[in-house]
PDB file of C-alpha atoms and ligand atoms in Angstrom:
ATOM      1  CA  MET F   1     -63.000 -71.628 -15.670  1.00  0.00           C
ATOM      2  CA  PRO F   2     -62.745 -73.539 -19.113  1.00  0.00           C
ATOM      3  CA  THR F   3     -61.960 -76.936 -19.611  1.00  0.00           C
ATOM      4  CA  PHE F   4     -59.064 -78.872 -21.130  1.00  0.00           C
ATOM      5  CA  VAL F   5     -58.355 -82.296 -21.994  1.00  0.00           C
ATOM      6  CA  TYR F   6     -55.559 -84.654 -20.939  1.00  0.00           C
ATOM      7  CA  MET F   7     -54.685 -86.353 -24.207  1.00  0.00           C
ATOM      8  CA  ALA F   8     -53.089 -89.423 -22.582  1.00  0.00           C
ATOM      9  CA  SER F   9     -56.310 -90.226 -20.952  1.00  0.00           C
ATOM     10  CA  CYS F  10     -58.571 -89.527 -23.668  1.00  0.00           C
ATOM     11  CA  ASP F  11     -59.672 -92.287 -25.929  1.00  0.00           C
ATOM     12  CA  GLY F  12     -61.318 -90.121 -28.458  1.00  0.00           C
ATOM     13  CA  CYS F  13     -64.911 -91.617 -27.893  1.00  0.00           C
ATOM     14  CA  GLY F  14     -66.482 -88.189 -28.771  1.00  0.00           C
ATOM     15  CA  HIS F  15     -68.887 -87.966 -26.005  1.00  0.00           C
ATOM     16  CA  CYS F  16     -67.640 -84.509 -25.052  1.00  0.00           C
ATOM     17  CA  VAL F  17     -67.859 -83.274 -28.831  1.00  0.00           C
ATOM     18  CA  ASP F  18     -71.577 -84.514 -28.854  1.00  0.00           C
ATOM     19  CA  ILE F  19     -72.548 -82.731 -25.545  1.00  0.00           C
ATOM     20  CA  CYS F  20     -70.753 -79.541 -25.783  1.00  0.00           C
ATOM     21  CA  PRO F  21     -73.300 -76.614 -26.339  1.00  0.00           C
ATOM     22  CA  SER F  22     -70.644 -74.198 -27.535  1.00  0.00           C
ATOM     23  CA  ASP F  23     -69.270 -76.707 -30.251  1.00  0.00           C
ATOM     24  CA  ILE F  24     -65.693 -76.229 -29.002  1.00  0.00           C
ATOM     25  CA  MET F  25     -64.814 -79.755 -28.069  1.00  0.00           C
ATOM     26  CA  HIS F  26     -63.387 -81.284 -31.292  1.00  0.00           C
ATOM     27  CA  ILE F  27     -61.329 -84.487 -32.075  1.00  0.00           C
ATOM     28  CA  ASP F  28     -57.787 -83.578 -33.296  1.00  0.00           C
ATOM     29  CA  THR F  29     -57.520 -85.076 -36.631  1.00  0.00           C
ATOM     30  CA  THR F  30     -53.864 -86.183 -36.010  1.00  0.00           C
ATOM     31  CA  TYR F  31     -53.897 -87.428 -32.664  1.00  0.00           C
ATOM     32  CA  ARG F  32     -57.514 -88.611 -32.528  1.00  0.00           C
ATOM     33  CA  ARG F  33     -58.046 -87.315 -29.214  1.00  0.00           C
ATOM     34  CA  ALA F  34     -60.439 -84.528 -27.862  1.00  0.00           C
ATOM     35  CA  VAL F  35     -59.074 -80.828 -27.635  1.00  0.00           C
ATOM     36  CA  ASN F  36     -61.020 -77.685 -26.408  1.00  0.00           C
ATOM     37  CA  ILE F  37     -60.205 -75.387 -29.363  1.00  0.00           C
ATOM     38  CA  GLU F  38     -61.468 -72.360 -27.910  1.00  0.00           C
ATOM     39  CA  PRO F  39     -61.442 -72.115 -24.069  1.00  0.00           C
ATOM     40  CA  ASN F  40     -62.343 -68.618 -24.112  1.00  0.00           C
ATOM     41  CA  MET F  41     -65.691 -69.513 -25.579  1.00  0.00           C
ATOM     42  CA  CYS F  42     -66.369 -72.163 -23.005  1.00  0.00           C
ATOM     43  CA  TRP F  43     -69.841 -71.863 -21.102  1.00  0.00           C
ATOM     44  CA  GLU F  44     -68.164 -73.517 -18.142  1.00  0.00           C
ATOM     45  CA  CYS F  45     -71.209 -75.688 -18.096  1.00  0.00           C
ATOM     46  CA  TYR F  46     -68.970 -78.733 -17.465  1.00  0.00           C
ATOM     47  CA  SER F  47     -71.405 -81.079 -19.338  1.00  0.00           C
ATOM     48  CA  CYS F  48     -68.211 -82.466 -21.029  1.00  0.00           C
ATOM     49  CA  VAL F  49     -66.611 -83.294 -17.668  1.00  0.00           C
ATOM     50  CA  LYS F  50     -69.743 -85.182 -16.441  1.00  0.00           C
ATOM     51  CA  ALA F  51     -70.022 -87.039 -19.823  1.00  0.00           C
ATOM     52  CA  CYS F  52     -66.290 -88.058 -20.234  1.00  0.00           C
ATOM     53  CA  PRO F  53     -65.986 -91.772 -19.221  1.00  0.00           C
ATOM     54  CA  GLN F  54     -62.180 -91.507 -19.069  1.00  0.00           C
ATOM     55  CA  ASN F  55     -61.937 -88.799 -16.576  1.00  0.00           C
ATOM     56  CA  ALA F  56     -59.759 -86.947 -19.108  1.00  0.00           C
ATOM     57  CA  ILE F  57     -61.466 -83.442 -18.835  1.00  0.00           C
ATOM     58  CA  ASP F  58     -60.247 -81.059 -16.095  1.00  0.00           C
ATOM     59  CA  VAL F  59     -60.778 -77.434 -15.339  1.00  0.00           C
ATOM     60  CA  ARG F  60     -58.518 -74.568 -14.939  1.00  0.00           C
ATOM     61  CA  GLY F  61     -58.806 -70.761 -14.453  1.00  0.00           C
ATOM     62  CA  TYR F  62     -57.490 -68.068 -16.629  1.00  0.00           C
ATOM     63  CA  ALA F  63     -54.090 -66.872 -15.380  1.00  0.00           C
ATOM     64  CA  ASP F  64     -55.415 -63.276 -14.572  1.00  0.00           C
ATOM     65  CA  PHE F  65     -57.932 -64.310 -11.879  1.00  0.00           C
ATOM     66  CA  ALA F  66     -56.612 -68.000 -10.835  1.00  0.00           C
ATOM     67  CA  PRO F  67     -52.979 -67.519  -9.432  1.00  0.00           C
ATOM     68  CA  LEU F  68     -50.308 -70.208  -9.925  1.00  0.00           C
ATOM     69  CA  GLY F  69     -50.440 -73.006  -7.340  1.00  0.00           C
ATOM     70  CA  HIS F  70     -54.252 -73.475  -7.325  1.00  0.00           C
ATOM     71  CA  SER F  71     -56.055 -76.566  -8.924  1.00  0.00           C
ATOM     72  CA  VAL F  72     -59.387 -77.850  -9.782  1.00  0.00           C
ATOM     73  CA  ARG F  73     -59.595 -81.730 -10.263  1.00  0.00           C
ATOM     74  CA  VAL F  74     -62.712 -83.617 -11.189  1.00  0.00           C
ATOM     75  CA  LEU F  75     -63.559 -87.199 -10.601  1.00  0.00           C
ATOM     76  CA  ARG F  76     -66.611 -88.895 -12.404  1.00  0.00           C
ATOM     77  CA  GLU F  77     -67.683 -92.071 -10.797  1.00  0.00           C
ATOM     78  CA  GLU F  78     -70.382 -93.631 -13.157  1.00  0.00           C
ATOM     79  CA  ALA F  79     -70.929 -96.612 -10.508  1.00  0.00           C
ATOM     80  CA  LYS F  80     -71.681 -94.304  -7.829  1.00  0.00           C
ATOM     81  CA  GLY F  81     -73.574 -91.687 -10.224  1.00  0.00           C
ATOM     82  CA  THR F  82     -71.363 -88.901  -8.778  1.00  0.00           C
ATOM     83  CA  ILE F  83     -69.115 -86.207  -9.716  1.00  0.00           C
ATOM     84  CA  SER F  84     -66.588 -85.007  -7.261  1.00  0.00           C
ATOM     85  CA  TRP F  85     -64.676 -81.814  -7.262  1.00  0.00           C
ATOM     86  CA  ARG F  86     -61.431 -80.922  -5.278  1.00  0.00           C
ATOM     87  CA  LEU F  87     -60.534 -77.293  -5.106  1.00  0.00           C
ATOM     88  CA  LYS F  88     -56.941 -76.508  -3.704  1.00  0.00           C
ATOM     89  CA  PHE F  89     -56.157 -72.873  -2.903  1.00  0.00           C
ATOM     90  CA  ARG F  90     -52.696 -71.344  -3.183  1.00  0.00           C
ATOM     91  CA  ASP F  91     -52.636 -71.182   0.729  1.00  0.00           C
ATOM     92  CA  GLY F  92     -53.073 -74.979   0.980  1.00  0.00           C
ATOM     93  CA  ARG F  93     -56.608 -75.008   1.829  1.00  0.00           C
ATOM     94  CA  GLU F  94     -58.872 -77.626   0.177  1.00  0.00           C
ATOM     95  CA  LYS F  95     -62.669 -77.885  -0.625  1.00  0.00           C
ATOM     96  CA  ASN F  96     -64.277 -80.977  -1.777  1.00  0.00           C
ATOM     97  CA  PHE F  97     -67.795 -81.099  -3.296  1.00  0.00           C
ATOM     98  CA  VAL F  98     -69.878 -84.266  -4.481  1.00  0.00           C
ATOM     99  CA  SER F  99     -72.755 -83.936  -6.631  1.00  0.00           C
ATOM    100  CA  PRO F 100     -74.984 -86.447  -8.419  1.00  0.00           C
ATOM    101  CA  ILE F 101     -74.276 -86.627 -12.300  1.00  0.00           C
ATOM    102  CA  ARG F 102     -77.802 -86.507 -12.781  1.00  0.00           C
ATOM    103  CA  THR F 103     -81.108 -86.731 -10.661  1.00  0.00           C
ATOM    104  CA  THR F 104     -82.947 -89.136 -12.754  1.00  0.00           C
ATOM    105  CA  PRO F 105     -82.097 -92.746 -13.539  1.00  0.00           C
ATOM    106  CA  TRP F 106     -79.768 -93.585 -16.552  1.00  0.00           C
ATOM    107  CA  GLY F 107     -81.618 -94.077 -19.738  1.00  0.00           C
ATOM    108  CA  SER F 108     -84.815 -92.462 -18.528  1.00  0.00           C
ATOM    109  CA  ILE F 109     -84.538 -89.317 -20.597  1.00  0.00           C
ATOM    110  CA  LYS F 110     -86.375 -89.614 -23.879  1.00  0.00           C
ATOM    111  CA  SER F 111     -84.581 -88.349 -26.879  1.00  0.00           C
ATOM    112  CA  ALA F 112     -86.368 -85.922 -29.296  1.00  0.00           C
ATOM    113  CA  SER F 113     -87.340 -88.696 -31.685  1.00  0.00           C
ATOM    114  CA  ASP F 114     -89.071 -90.527 -28.986  1.00  0.00           C
ATOM    115  CA  TYR F 115     -91.671 -87.629 -28.831  1.00  0.00           C
ATOM    116  CA  ASP F 116     -94.708 -87.329 -31.276  1.00  0.00           C
ATOM    117  CA  VAL F 117     -94.083 -84.818 -34.402  1.00  0.00           C
ATOM    118  CA  PRO F 118     -95.350 -81.505 -33.236  1.00  0.00           C
ATOM    119  CA  SER F 119     -98.397 -80.064 -34.850  1.00  0.00           C
ATOM    120  CA  ARG F 120     -98.239 -77.016 -37.173  1.00  0.00           C
ATOM    121  CA  ASP F 121     -99.871 -75.022 -34.195  1.00  0.00           C
ATOM    122  CA  ALA F 122     -96.952 -75.740 -32.205  1.00  0.00           C
ATOM    123  CA  LEU F 123     -94.846 -73.628 -34.456  1.00  0.00           C
ATOM    124  CA  MET F 124     -96.973 -70.642 -33.501  1.00  0.00           C
ATOM    125  CA  SER F 125     -96.793 -71.247 -29.814  1.00  0.00           C
ATOM    126  CA  GLN F 126     -94.472 -69.368 -27.533  1.00  0.00           C
ATOM    127  CA  GLU F 127     -93.981 -72.629 -25.475  1.00  0.00           C
ATOM    128  CA  LEU F 128     -90.711 -74.614 -25.863  1.00  0.00           C
ATOM    129  CA  ALA F 129     -91.080 -78.147 -27.353  1.00  0.00           C
ATOM    130  CA  HIS F 130     -92.942 -80.517 -24.974  1.00  0.00           C
ATOM    131  CA  GLU F 131     -93.822 -77.707 -22.577  1.00  0.00           C
ATOM    132  CA  PRO F 132     -95.710 -77.656 -20.107  1.00  0.00           C
ATOM    133  CA  LEU F 133     -95.720 -81.494 -20.170  1.00  0.00           C
ATOM    134  CA  ALA F 134     -92.187 -81.819 -19.624  1.00  0.00           C
ATOM    135  CA  LEU F 135     -92.322 -79.449 -16.525  1.00  0.00           C
ATOM    136  CA  ASN F 136     -95.182 -81.725 -15.024  1.00  0.00           C
ATOM    137  CA  ILE F 137     -97.460 -78.840 -14.880  1.00  0.00           C
ATOM    138  CA  GLU F 138    -100.921 -78.325 -16.735  1.00  0.00           C
ATOM    139  CA  ARG F 139    -100.116 -74.948 -18.310  1.00  0.00           C
ATOM    140  CA  LEU F 140     -97.472 -72.410 -18.054  1.00  0.00           C
ATOM    141  CA  PRO F 141     -98.005 -69.541 -15.596  1.00  0.00           C
ATOM    142  CA  ALA F 142     -99.000 -66.337 -17.349  1.00  0.00           C
ATOM    143  CA  LEU F 143    -100.128 -62.835 -16.114  1.00  0.00           C
ATOM    144  CA  LYS F 144    -103.778 -62.078 -16.787  1.00  0.00           C
ATOM    145  CA  ARG F 145    -104.686 -59.028 -18.789  1.00  0.00           C
ATOM    146  CA  SER F 146    -105.802 -57.250 -15.502  1.00  0.00           C
ATOM    147  CA  GLN F 147    -102.392 -57.591 -14.026  1.00  0.00           C
ATOM    148  CA  LEU F 148    -100.744 -55.799 -16.645  1.00  0.00           C
ATOM    149  CA  VAL F 149    -100.396 -52.064 -16.033  1.00  0.00           C
ATOM    150  CA  GLN F 150     -99.287 -49.550 -18.596  1.00  0.00           C
ATOM    151  CA  GLY F 151     -96.969 -46.638 -17.708  1.00  0.00           C
ATOM    152  CA  ILE F 152     -94.882 -45.870 -14.470  1.00  0.00           C
ATOM    153  CA  LEU F 153     -96.879 -45.675 -11.365  1.00  0.00           C
TER     154      LEU F 153
HETATM  155 FE1  SF4 L 201     -68.040 -77.409 -23.877  1.00  0.00          FE
HETATM  156 FE2  SF4 L 201     -69.557 -76.815 -21.491  1.00  0.00          FE
HETATM  157 FE3  SF4 L 201     -67.259 -78.498 -21.869  1.00  0.00          FE
HETATM  158 FE4  SF4 L 201     -67.259 -75.810 -22.102  1.00  0.00          FE
HETATM  159  S1  SF4 L 201     -67.592 -76.896 -20.145  1.00  0.00           S
HETATM  160  S2  SF4 L 201     -66.085 -77.335 -23.364  1.00  0.00           S
HETATM  161  S3  SF4 L 201     -69.003 -75.361 -23.049  1.00  0.00           S
HETATM  162  S4  SF4 L 201     -69.294 -78.819 -22.566  1.00  0.00           S
HETATM  163 FE1  SF4 L 202     -61.687 -87.923 -24.981  1.00  0.00          FE
HETATM  164 FE2  SF4 L 202     -63.418 -87.943 -22.652  1.00  0.00          FE
HETATM  165 FE3  SF4 L 202     -64.139 -86.510 -24.923  1.00  0.00          FE
HETATM  166 FE4  SF4 L 202     -64.273 -89.099 -24.893  1.00  0.00          FE
HETATM  167  S1  SF4 L 202     -65.386 -87.786 -23.519  1.00  0.00           S
HETATM  168  S2  SF4 L 202     -63.393 -87.888 -26.433  1.00  0.00           S
HETATM  169  S3  SF4 L 202     -62.421 -89.720 -23.666  1.00  0.00           S
HETATM  170  S4  SF4 L 202     -62.151 -86.234 -23.651  1.00  0.00           S
END
């Protein structure tokens, strides 16, 4: 289910714009408020929901599979470090979920510029940046040559 913005709650801070991996959260140039410009390209990752300090972003289903009468409401509570989801079904049933916004302390994630500049060898490696260090392992698991079998058994 893609997201949408309550323009009356949004203050145009742009956090959702910065975090959206699909680059579909934009600031409307007239109203200076965020808007999801392409809901059908939404990854439904809800990073924007978790990032919005104003609780201005909500979620709605496509009309073809989410019938009228249902609702999904999201509440971000930074002081508690939680994000709560309230799902209401058309028949009146309600489900509530509470999850941590993140599992590590605020401010503890290093930005890319805090890491050393990668060596030229790193460009030839199949490892992603800062692997395997960032995964807290010594090396990435790999199959030995003897474990590779050619053809169909
Ligand atoms: Fe972008 Fe994810 Fe928010 Fe969709 S849910 S608008 S992809 S940040
Ligand atoms: Fe508006 Fe929230 Fe996006 Fe900030 S993060 S621009 S308040 S919708």
